[in-house]
JSON list of C-alpha atoms in Angstrom, two decimals:
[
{"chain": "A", "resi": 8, "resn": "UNK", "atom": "CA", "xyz": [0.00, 0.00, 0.00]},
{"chain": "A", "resi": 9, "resn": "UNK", "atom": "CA", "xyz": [1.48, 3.18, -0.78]},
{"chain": "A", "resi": 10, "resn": "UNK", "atom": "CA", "xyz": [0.46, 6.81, 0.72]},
{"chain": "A", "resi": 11, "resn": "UNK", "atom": "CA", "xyz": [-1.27, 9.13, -2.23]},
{"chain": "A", "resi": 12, "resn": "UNK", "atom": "CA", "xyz": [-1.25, 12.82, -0.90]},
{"chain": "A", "resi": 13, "resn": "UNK", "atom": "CA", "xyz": [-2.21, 15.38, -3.29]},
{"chain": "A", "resi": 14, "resn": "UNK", "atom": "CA", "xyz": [-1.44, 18.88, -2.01]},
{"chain": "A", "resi": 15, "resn": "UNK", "atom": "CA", "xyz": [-3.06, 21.93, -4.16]},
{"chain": "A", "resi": 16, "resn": "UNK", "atom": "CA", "xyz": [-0.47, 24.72, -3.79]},
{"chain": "A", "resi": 17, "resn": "UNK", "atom": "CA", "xyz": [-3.42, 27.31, -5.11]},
{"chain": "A", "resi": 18, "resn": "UNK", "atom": "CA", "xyz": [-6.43, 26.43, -2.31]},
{"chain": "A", "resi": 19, "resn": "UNK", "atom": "CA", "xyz": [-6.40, 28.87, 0.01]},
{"chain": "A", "resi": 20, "resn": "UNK", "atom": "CA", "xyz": [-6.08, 25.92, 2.15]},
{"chain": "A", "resi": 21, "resn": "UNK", "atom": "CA", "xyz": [-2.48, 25.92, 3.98]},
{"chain": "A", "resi": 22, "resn": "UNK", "atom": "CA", "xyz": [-0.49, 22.87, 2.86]},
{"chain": "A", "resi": 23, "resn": "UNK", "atom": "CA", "xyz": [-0.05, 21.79, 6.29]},
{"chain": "A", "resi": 24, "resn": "UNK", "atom": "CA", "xyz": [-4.31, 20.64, 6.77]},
{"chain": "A", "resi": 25, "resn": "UNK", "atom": "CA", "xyz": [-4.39, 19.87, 3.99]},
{"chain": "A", "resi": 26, "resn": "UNK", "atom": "CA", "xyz": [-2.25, 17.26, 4.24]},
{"chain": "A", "resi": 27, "resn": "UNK", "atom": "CA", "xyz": [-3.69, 16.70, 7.85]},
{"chain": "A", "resi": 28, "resn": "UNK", "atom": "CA", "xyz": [-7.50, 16.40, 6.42]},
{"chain": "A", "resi": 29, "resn": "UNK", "atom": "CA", "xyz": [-6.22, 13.59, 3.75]},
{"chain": "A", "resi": 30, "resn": "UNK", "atom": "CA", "xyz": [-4.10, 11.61, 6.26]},
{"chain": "A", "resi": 31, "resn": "UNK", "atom": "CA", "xyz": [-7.24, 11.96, 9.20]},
{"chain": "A", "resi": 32, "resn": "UNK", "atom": "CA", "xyz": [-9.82, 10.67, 6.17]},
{"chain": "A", "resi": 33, "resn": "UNK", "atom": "CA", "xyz": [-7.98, 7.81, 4.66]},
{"chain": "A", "resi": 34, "resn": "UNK", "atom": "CA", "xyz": [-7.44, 6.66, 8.65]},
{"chain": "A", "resi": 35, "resn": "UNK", "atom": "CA", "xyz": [-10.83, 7.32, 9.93]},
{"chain": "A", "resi": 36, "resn": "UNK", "atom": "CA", "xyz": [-12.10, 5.42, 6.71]},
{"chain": "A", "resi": 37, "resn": "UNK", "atom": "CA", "xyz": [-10.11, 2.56, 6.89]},
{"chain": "A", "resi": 38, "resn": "UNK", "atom": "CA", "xyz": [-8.03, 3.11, 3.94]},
{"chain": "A", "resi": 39, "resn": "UNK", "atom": "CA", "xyz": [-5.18, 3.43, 6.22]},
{"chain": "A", "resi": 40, "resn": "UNK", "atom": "CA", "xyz": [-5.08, 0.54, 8.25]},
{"chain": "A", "resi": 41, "resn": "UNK", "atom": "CA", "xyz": [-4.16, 0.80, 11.69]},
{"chain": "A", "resi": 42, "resn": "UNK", "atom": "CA", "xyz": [-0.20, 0.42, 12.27]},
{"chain": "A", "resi": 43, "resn": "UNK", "atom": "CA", "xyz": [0.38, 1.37, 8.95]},
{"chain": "A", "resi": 44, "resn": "UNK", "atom": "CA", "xyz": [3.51, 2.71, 8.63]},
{"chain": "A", "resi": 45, "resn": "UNK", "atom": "CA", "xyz": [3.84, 6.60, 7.29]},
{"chain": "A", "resi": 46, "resn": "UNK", "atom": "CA", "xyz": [6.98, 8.20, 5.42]},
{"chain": "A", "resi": 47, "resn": "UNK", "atom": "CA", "xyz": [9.26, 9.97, 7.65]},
{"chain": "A", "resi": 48, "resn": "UNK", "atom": "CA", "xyz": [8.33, 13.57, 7.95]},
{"chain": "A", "resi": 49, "resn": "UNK", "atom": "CA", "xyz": [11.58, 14.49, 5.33]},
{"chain": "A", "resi": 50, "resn": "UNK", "atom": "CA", "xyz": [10.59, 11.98, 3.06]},
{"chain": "A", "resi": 51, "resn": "UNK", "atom": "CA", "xyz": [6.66, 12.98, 2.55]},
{"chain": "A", "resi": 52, "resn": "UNK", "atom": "CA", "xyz": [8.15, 16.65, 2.11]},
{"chain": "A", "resi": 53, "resn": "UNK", "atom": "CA", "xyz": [10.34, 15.89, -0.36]},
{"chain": "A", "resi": 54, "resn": "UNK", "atom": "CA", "xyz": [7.88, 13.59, -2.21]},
{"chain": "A", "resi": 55, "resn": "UNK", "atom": "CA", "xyz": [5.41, 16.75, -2.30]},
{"chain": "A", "resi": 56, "resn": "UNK", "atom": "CA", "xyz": [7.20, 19.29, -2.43]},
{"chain": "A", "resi": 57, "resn": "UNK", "atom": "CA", "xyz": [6.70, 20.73, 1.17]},
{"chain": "A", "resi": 58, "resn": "UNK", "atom": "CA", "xyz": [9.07, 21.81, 3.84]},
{"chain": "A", "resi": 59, "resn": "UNK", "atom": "CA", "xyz": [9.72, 19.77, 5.97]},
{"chain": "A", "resi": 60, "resn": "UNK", "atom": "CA", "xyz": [8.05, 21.62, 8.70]},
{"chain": "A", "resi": 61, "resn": "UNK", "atom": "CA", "xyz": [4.98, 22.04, 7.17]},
{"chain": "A", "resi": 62, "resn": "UNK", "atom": "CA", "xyz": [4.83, 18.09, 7.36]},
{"chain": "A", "resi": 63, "resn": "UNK", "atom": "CA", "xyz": [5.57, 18.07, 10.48]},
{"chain": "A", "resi": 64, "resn": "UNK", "atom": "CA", "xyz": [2.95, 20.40, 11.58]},
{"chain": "A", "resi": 65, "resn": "UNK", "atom": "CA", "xyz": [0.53, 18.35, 10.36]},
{"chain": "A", "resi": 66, "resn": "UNK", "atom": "CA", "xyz": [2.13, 15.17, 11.76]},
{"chain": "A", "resi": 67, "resn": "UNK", "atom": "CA", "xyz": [2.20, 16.88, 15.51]},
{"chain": "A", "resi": 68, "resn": "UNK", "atom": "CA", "xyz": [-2.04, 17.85, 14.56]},
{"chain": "A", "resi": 69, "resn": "UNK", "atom": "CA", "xyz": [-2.86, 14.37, 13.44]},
{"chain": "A", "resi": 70, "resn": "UNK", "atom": "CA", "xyz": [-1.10, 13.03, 16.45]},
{"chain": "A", "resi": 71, "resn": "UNK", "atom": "CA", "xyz": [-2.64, 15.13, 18.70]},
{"chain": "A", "resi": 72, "resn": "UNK", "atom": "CA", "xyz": [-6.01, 14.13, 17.73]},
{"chain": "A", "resi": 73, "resn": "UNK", "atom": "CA", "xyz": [-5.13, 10.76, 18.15]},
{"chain": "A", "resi": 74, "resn": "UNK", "atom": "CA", "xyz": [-5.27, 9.78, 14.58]},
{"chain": "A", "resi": 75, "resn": "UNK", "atom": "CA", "xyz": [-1.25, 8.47, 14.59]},
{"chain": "A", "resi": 76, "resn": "UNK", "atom": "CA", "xyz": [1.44, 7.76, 17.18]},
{"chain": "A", "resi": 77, "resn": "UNK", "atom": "CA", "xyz": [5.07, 8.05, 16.73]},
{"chain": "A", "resi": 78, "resn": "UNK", "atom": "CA", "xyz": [7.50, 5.03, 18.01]},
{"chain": "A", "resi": 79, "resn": "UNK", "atom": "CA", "xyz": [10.61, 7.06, 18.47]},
{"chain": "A", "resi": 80, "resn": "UNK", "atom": "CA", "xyz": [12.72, 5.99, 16.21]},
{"chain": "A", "resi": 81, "resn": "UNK", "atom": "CA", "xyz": [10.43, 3.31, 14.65]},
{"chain": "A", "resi": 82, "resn": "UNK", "atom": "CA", "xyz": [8.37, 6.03, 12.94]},
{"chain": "A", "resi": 83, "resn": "UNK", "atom": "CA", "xyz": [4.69, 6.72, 12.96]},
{"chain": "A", "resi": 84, "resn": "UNK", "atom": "CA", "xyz": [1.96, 5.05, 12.56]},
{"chain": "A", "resi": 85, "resn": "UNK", "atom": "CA", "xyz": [-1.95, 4.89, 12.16]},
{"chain": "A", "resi": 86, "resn": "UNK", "atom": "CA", "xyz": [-2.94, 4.60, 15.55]},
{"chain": "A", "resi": 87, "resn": "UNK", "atom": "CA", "xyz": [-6.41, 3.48, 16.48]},
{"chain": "A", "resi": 88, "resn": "UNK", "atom": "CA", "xyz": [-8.16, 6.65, 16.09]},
{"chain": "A", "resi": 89, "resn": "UNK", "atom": "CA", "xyz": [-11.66, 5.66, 16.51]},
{"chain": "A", "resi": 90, "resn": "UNK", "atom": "CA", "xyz": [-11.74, 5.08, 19.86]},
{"chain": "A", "resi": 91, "resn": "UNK", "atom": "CA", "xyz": [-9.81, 8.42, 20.87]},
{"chain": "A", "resi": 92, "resn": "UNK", "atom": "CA", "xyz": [-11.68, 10.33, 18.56]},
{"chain": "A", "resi": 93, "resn": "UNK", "atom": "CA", "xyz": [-14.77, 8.78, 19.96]},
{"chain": "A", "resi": 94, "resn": "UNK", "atom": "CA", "xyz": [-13.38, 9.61, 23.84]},
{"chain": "A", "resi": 95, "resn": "UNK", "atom": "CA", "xyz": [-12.83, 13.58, 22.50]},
{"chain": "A", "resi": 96, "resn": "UNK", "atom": "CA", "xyz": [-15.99, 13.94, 21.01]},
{"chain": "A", "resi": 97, "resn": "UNK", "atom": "CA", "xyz": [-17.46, 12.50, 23.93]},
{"chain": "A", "resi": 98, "resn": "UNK", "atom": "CA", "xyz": [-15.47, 14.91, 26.37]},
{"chain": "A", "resi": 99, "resn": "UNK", "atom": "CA", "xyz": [-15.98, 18.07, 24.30]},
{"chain": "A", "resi": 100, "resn": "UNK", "atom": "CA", "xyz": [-20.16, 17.26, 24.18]},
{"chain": "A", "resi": 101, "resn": "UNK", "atom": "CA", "xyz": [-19.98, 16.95, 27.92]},
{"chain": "A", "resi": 102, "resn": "UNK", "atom": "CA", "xyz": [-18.47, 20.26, 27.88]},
{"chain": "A", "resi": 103, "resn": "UNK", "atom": "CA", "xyz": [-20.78, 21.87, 25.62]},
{"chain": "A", "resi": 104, "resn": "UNK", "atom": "CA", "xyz": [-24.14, 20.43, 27.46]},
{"chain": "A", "resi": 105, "resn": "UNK", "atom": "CA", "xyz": [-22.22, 21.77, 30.51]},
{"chain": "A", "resi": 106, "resn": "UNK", "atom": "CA", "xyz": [-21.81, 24.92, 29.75]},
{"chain": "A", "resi": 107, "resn": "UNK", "atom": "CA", "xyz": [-24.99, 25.70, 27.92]},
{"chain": "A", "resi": 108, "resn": "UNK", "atom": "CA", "xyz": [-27.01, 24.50, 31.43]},
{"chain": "A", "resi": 109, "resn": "UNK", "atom": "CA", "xyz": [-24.31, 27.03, 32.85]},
{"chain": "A", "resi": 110, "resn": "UNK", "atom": "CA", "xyz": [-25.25, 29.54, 30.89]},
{"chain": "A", "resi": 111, "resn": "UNK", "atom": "CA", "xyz": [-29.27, 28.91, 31.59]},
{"chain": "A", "resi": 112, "resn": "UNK", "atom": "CA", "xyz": [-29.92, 27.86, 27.91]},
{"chain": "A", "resi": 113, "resn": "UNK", "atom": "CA", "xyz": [-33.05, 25.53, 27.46]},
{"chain": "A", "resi": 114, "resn": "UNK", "atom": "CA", "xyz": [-31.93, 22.36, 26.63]},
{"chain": "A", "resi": 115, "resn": "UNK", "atom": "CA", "xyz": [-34.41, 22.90, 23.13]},
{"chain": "A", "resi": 116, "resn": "UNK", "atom": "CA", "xyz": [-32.03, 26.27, 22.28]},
{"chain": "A", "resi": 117, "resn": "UNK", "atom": "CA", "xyz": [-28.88, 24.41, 23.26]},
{"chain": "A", "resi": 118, "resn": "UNK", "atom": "CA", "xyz": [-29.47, 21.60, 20.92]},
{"chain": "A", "resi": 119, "resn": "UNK", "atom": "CA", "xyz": [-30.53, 24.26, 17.84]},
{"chain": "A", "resi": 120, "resn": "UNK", "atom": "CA", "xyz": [-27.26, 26.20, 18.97]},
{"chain": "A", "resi": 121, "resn": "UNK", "atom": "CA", "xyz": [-25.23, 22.73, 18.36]},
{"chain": "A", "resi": 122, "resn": "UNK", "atom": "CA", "xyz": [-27.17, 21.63, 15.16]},
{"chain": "A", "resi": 123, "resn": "UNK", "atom": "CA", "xyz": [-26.40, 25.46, 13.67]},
{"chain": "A", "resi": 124, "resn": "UNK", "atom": "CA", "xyz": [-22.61, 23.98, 14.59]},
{"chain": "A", "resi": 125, "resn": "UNK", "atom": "CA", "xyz": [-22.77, 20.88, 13.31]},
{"chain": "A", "resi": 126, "resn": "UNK", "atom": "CA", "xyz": [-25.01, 22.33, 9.97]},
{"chain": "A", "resi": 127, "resn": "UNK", "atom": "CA", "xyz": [-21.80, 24.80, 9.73]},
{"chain": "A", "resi": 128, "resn": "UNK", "atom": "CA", "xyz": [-19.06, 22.32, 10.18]},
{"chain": "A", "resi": 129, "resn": "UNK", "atom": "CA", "xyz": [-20.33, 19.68, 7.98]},
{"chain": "A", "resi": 130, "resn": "UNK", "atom": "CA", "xyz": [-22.43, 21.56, 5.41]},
{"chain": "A", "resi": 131, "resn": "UNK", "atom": "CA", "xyz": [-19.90, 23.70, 4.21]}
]
């Protein structure tokens, strides 16, 4: 199996997510199996043309949101991401519910405040 990433260097997208967004997908979808191995940050920014910061940038996001895991010097890796990603999501609607009741919202405006959210985040 071998990585595609195609960067556009015209979106007004920085490099950086969008190479983030691509490597997230393809895990959360399966089409990057878990422990698969990913090219060392200087390879995958020579292969597209990046620096090799930019690459890492995105590697330190997608590892933050638990998508991969570096080994020291084994590399990185697709971690299991549904479960963390399923733990966050989990955490940050506790938050939300929390502070909506906080903030004396009726639980029927605090759900239309989180669909508008949702509508924005997924719709656009």
């Amino acid at each position: 199996m071998t990585l595609t990433i195609a960067v556009d260097h015209e979106s007004t997208t920085a490099p950086y997510e969008q190479l983030r967004a691509q490597i997230s997908e393809r895990a959360r979808s399966g089409r990057l199996p878990v422990g698969y191995k990913l090219p060392t940050v200087r390879g995958l920014a020579e292969q597209l043309g990046l620096a090799a910061n930019t690459v890492a940038k995105a590697y330190k996001a997608l590892e933050a949101d638990g998508v991969i895991e570096t080994r020291g010097r084994h590399g990185t890796f697709v971690a299991a991401a549904g479960d963390a990603a399923s733990r966050r999501a989990a955490t940050a609607a506790a938050q939300f519910a929390e502070e909506a009741r906080r903030l004396g919202l009726s639980r029927e405006a605090a759900e239309a405040a989180l669909n508008e959210a949702l509508r924005a985040a997924y719709d656009s």
